[in-house]
Amino acid sequence: MIFLARGFNEWMSEMLPYAWKMRDAFIEATWETLYMLGISILIGGAIGLVLGILMTVTRGSGILENRWLYKVLDGFVNIFRSIPFIILLALLINVTRGIVGTTIGATAASIPIVASTIPFFARQVEIALLEVDPGVIEAAQAMGSSPWDIIMRVYLREGLPALLRVSASTVINIIGLTAMAGSVGGGGLGTMAIAKGYQRSRFDVIIVATVLILLIVLVSQLIFNFLIRKVEH
């Protein structure tokens, strides 16, 4: 066993000379990526869901039609979705420093990631809820259901499969943002790939960081596929 372990270590050192020596750093970077992902899903997902619901019910012919509020929310989403993430990082640098006291690290990177996730997910939620059959909504209104009941029992229940699908695409988008945040010291696998790999010409580090990011994407997609199948059956 000792001989096999020594042989494996030697083989890995030859195949991945830099990455193998940095395996502890890769473990830490993976946890940092998952940490940023978790914060963004919880905070950005919750706020984005609320905004998406508000946009759905206040648009023209919505159950709480309010064209003025819809235009404000729609404008907010359109503007912030149009800002490239790398520029948003720079725009929010003072906000990030004011909240967490620094602009470096996973927690600091989570601020602009959340800010980017909110409008993206809000639009996805709106698109998903608009797929709900209008006839079901009209039937609920005819039965005297309150707007809150329609949101909870019709929109969210009937639109759950579509919401899970857009959530899956949002999670993949967030993973991409965590990698991009690594280019400015955001921590995680993005920093490993850019700062420890690309900038130091260590190609094996880039490869390992990329593989780990793809594994996170794959696992998240498998989880959502499982949830979608459970809901649809």
mmCIF file with all atom_site columns, N, CA, C and O in Angstrom, residues 2 5-7 10-11 47 68 82 90 95 124 128 156 159 172 223:
data_model
loop_
_atom_site.group_PDB
_atom_site.id
_atom_site.type_symbol
_atom_site.label_atom_id
_atom_site.label_alt_id
_atom_site.label_comp_id
_atom_site.label_asym_id
_atom_site.label_entity_id
_atom_site.label_seq_id
_atom_site.pdbx_PDB_ins_code
_atom_site.Cartn_x
_atom_site.Cartn_y
_atom_site.Cartn_z
_atom_site.occupancy
_atom_site.B_iso_or_equiv
_atom_site.pdbx_formal_charge
_atom_site.auth_seq_id
_atom_site.auth_comp_id
_atom_site.auth_asym_id
_atom_site.auth_atom_id
_atom_site.pdbx_PDB_model_num
ATOM 1  N N  . ILE A 1 2   ? 1.936   1.223  0.806   1.00 0.00 ? 2   ILE A N  1
ATOM 2  C CA . ILE A 1 2   ? 2.830   2.379  0.859   1.00 0.00 ? 2   ILE A CA 1
ATOM 3  C C  . ILE A 1 2   ? 3.490   2.596  -0.487  1.00 0.00 ? 2   ILE A C  1
ATOM 4  O O  . ILE A 1 2   ? 3.627   3.725  -0.963  1.00 0.00 ? 2   ILE A O  1
ATOM 5  N N  . ALA A 1 5   ? 0.930   4.107  -2.879  1.00 0.00 ? 5   ALA A N  1
ATOM 6  C CA . ALA A 1 5   ? 0.691   5.519  -2.568  1.00 0.00 ? 5   ALA A CA 1
ATOM 7  C C  . ALA A 1 5   ? 1.853   6.377  -3.037  1.00 0.00 ? 5   ALA A C  1
ATOM 8  O O  . ALA A 1 5   ? 1.656   7.464  -3.593  1.00 0.00 ? 5   ALA A O  1
ATOM 9  N N  . ARG A 1 6   ? 3.074   5.867  -2.823  1.00 0.00 ? 6   ARG A N  1
ATOM 10 C CA . ARG A 1 6   ? 4.245   6.622  -3.257  1.00 0.00 ? 6   ARG A CA 1
ATOM 11 C C  . ARG A 1 6   ? 4.279   6.721  -4.779  1.00 0.00 ? 6   ARG A C  1
ATOM 12 O O  . ARG A 1 6   ? 4.592   7.776  -5.340  1.00 0.00 ? 6   ARG A O  1
ATOM 13 N N  . GLY A 1 7   ? 3.910   5.623  -5.444  1.00 0.00 ? 7   GLY A N  1
ATOM 14 C CA . GLY A 1 7   ? 3.879   5.640  -6.904  1.00 0.00 ? 7   GLY A CA 1
ATOM 15 C C  . GLY A 1 7   ? 2.828   6.592  -7.448  1.00 0.00 ? 7   GLY A C  1
ATOM 16 O O  . GLY A 1 7   ? 3.060   7.297  -8.427  1.00 0.00 ? 7   GLY A O  1
ATOM 17 N N  . GLU A 1 10  ? 4.058   10.170 -7.044  1.00 0.00 ? 10  GLU A N  1
ATOM 18 C CA . GLU A 1 10  ? 5.066   10.489 -8.055  1.00 0.00 ? 10  GLU A CA 1
ATOM 19 C C  . GLU A 1 10  ? 4.423   10.713 -9.413  1.00 0.00 ? 10  GLU A C  1
ATOM 20 O O  . GLU A 1 10  ? 4.816   11.615 -10.165 1.00 0.00 ? 10  GLU A O  1
ATOM 21 N N  . TRP A 1 11  ? 3.421   9.884  -9.730  1.00 0.00 ? 11  TRP A N  1
ATOM 22 C CA . TRP A 1 11  ? 2.734   10.022 -11.023 1.00 0.00 ? 11  TRP A CA 1
ATOM 23 C C  . TRP A 1 11  ? 1.985   11.346 -11.105 1.00 0.00 ? 11  TRP A C  1
ATOM 24 O O  . TRP A 1 11  ? 2.062   12.043 -12.120 1.00 0.00 ? 11  TRP A O  1
ATOM 25 N N  . ILE A 1 47  ? -34.345 37.604 -3.145  1.00 0.00 ? 47  ILE A N  1
ATOM 26 C CA . ILE A 1 47  ? -34.752 38.940 -3.613  1.00 0.00 ? 47  ILE A CA 1
ATOM 27 C C  . ILE A 1 47  ? -35.202 38.883 -5.070  1.00 0.00 ? 47  ILE A C  1
ATOM 28 O O  . ILE A 1 47  ? -36.193 39.512 -5.454  1.00 0.00 ? 47  ILE A O  1
ATOM 29 N N  . TRP A 1 68  ? -47.045 51.715 -13.362 1.00 0.00 ? 68  TRP A N  1
ATOM 30 C CA . TRP A 1 68  ? -45.935 52.552 -12.916 1.00 0.00 ? 68  TRP A CA 1
ATOM 31 C C  . TRP A 1 68  ? -44.897 51.716 -12.184 1.00 0.00 ? 68  TRP A C  1
ATOM 32 O O  . TRP A 1 68  ? -43.689 51.815 -12.454 1.00 0.00 ? 68  TRP A O  1
ATOM 33 N N  . SER A 1 82  ? -27.759 44.784 -17.959 1.00 0.00 ? 82  SER A N  1
ATOM 34 C CA . SER A 1 82  ? -26.951 45.237 -19.087 1.00 0.00 ? 82  SER A CA 1
ATOM 35 C C  . SER A 1 82  ? -25.519 45.589 -18.692 1.00 0.00 ? 82  SER A C  1
ATOM 36 O O  . SER A 1 82  ? -24.664 45.756 -19.567 1.00 0.00 ? 82  SER A O  1
ATOM 37 N N  . ALA A 1 90  ? -16.314 46.903 -10.266 1.00 0.00 ? 90  ALA A N  1
ATOM 38 C CA . ALA A 1 90  ? -15.669 48.194 -10.023 1.00 0.00 ? 90  ALA A CA 1
ATOM 39 C C  . ALA A 1 90  ? -16.654 49.218 -9.471  1.00 0.00 ? 90  ALA A C  1
ATOM 40 O O  . ALA A 1 90  ? -16.320 49.998 -8.569  1.00 0.00 ? 90  ALA A O  1
ATOM 41 N N  . VAL A 1 95  ? -19.214 50.167 -2.068  1.00 0.00 ? 95  VAL A N  1
ATOM 42 C CA . VAL A 1 95  ? -20.301 49.493 -1.345  1.00 0.00 ? 95  VAL A CA 1
ATOM 43 C C  . VAL A 1 95  ? -19.772 48.236 -0.666  1.00 0.00 ? 95  VAL A C  1
ATOM 44 O O  . VAL A 1 95  ? -20.062 47.964 0.503   1.00 0.00 ? 95  VAL A O  1
ATOM 45 N N  . GLN A 1 124 ? -35.781 35.875 -15.045 1.00 0.00 ? 124 GLN A N  1
ATOM 46 C CA . GLN A 1 124 ? -36.043 34.460 -15.283 1.00 0.00 ? 124 GLN A CA 1
ATOM 47 C C  . GLN A 1 124 ? -37.329 34.012 -14.591 1.00 0.00 ? 124 GLN A C  1
ATOM 48 O O  . GLN A 1 124 ? -38.110 33.230 -15.143 1.00 0.00 ? 124 GLN A O  1
ATOM 49 N N  . ALA A 1 128 ? -40.733 32.527 -16.288 1.00 0.00 ? 128 ALA A N  1
ATOM 50 C CA . ALA A 1 128 ? -41.262 31.228 -15.861 1.00 0.00 ? 128 ALA A CA 1
ATOM 51 C C  . ALA A 1 128 ? -42.717 31.335 -15.433 1.00 0.00 ? 128 ALA A C  1
ATOM 52 O O  . ALA A 1 128 ? -43.557 30.496 -15.801 1.00 0.00 ? 128 ALA A O  1
ATOM 53 N N  . LEU A 1 156 ? -46.853 29.918 -7.956  1.00 0.00 ? 156 LEU A N  1
ATOM 54 C CA . LEU A 1 156 ? -45.694 29.171 -7.476  1.00 0.00 ? 156 LEU A CA 1
ATOM 55 C C  . LEU A 1 156 ? -45.878 27.667 -7.592  1.00 0.00 ? 156 LEU A C  1
ATOM 56 O O  . LEU A 1 156 ? -44.914 26.941 -7.878  1.00 0.00 ? 156 LEU A O  1
ATOM 57 N N  . GLY A 1 159 ? -46.197 26.920 -11.520 1.00 0.00 ? 159 GLY A N  1
ATOM 58 C CA . GLY A 1 159 ? -44.983 27.311 -12.226 1.00 0.00 ? 159 GLY A CA 1
ATOM 59 C C  . GLY A 1 159 ? -43.715 26.719 -11.648 1.00 0.00 ? 159 GLY A C  1
ATOM 60 O O  . GLY A 1 159 ? -42.612 27.078 -12.091 1.00 0.00 ? 159 GLY A O  1
ATOM 61 N N  . ILE A 1 172 ? -25.896 28.070 -12.630 1.00 0.00 ? 172 ILE A N  1
ATOM 62 C CA . ILE A 1 172 ? -24.751 27.946 -13.535 1.00 0.00 ? 172 ILE A CA 1
ATOM 63 C C  . ILE A 1 172 ? -24.170 29.326 -13.841 1.00 0.00 ? 172 ILE A C  1
ATOM 64 O O  . ILE A 1 172 ? -22.941 29.504 -13.898 1.00 0.00 ? 172 ILE A O  1
ATOM 65 N N  . ILE A 1 223 ? -28.698 17.763 -9.634  1.00 0.00 ? 223 ILE A N  1
ATOM 66 C CA . ILE A 1 223 ? -29.636 18.001 -8.528  1.00 0.00 ? 223 ILE A CA 1
ATOM 67 C C  . ILE A 1 223 ? -30.924 18.614 -9.049  1.00 0.00 ? 223 ILE A C  1
ATOM 68 O O  . ILE A 1 223 ? -32.030 18.174 -8.694  1.00 0.00 ? 223 ILE A O  1
#
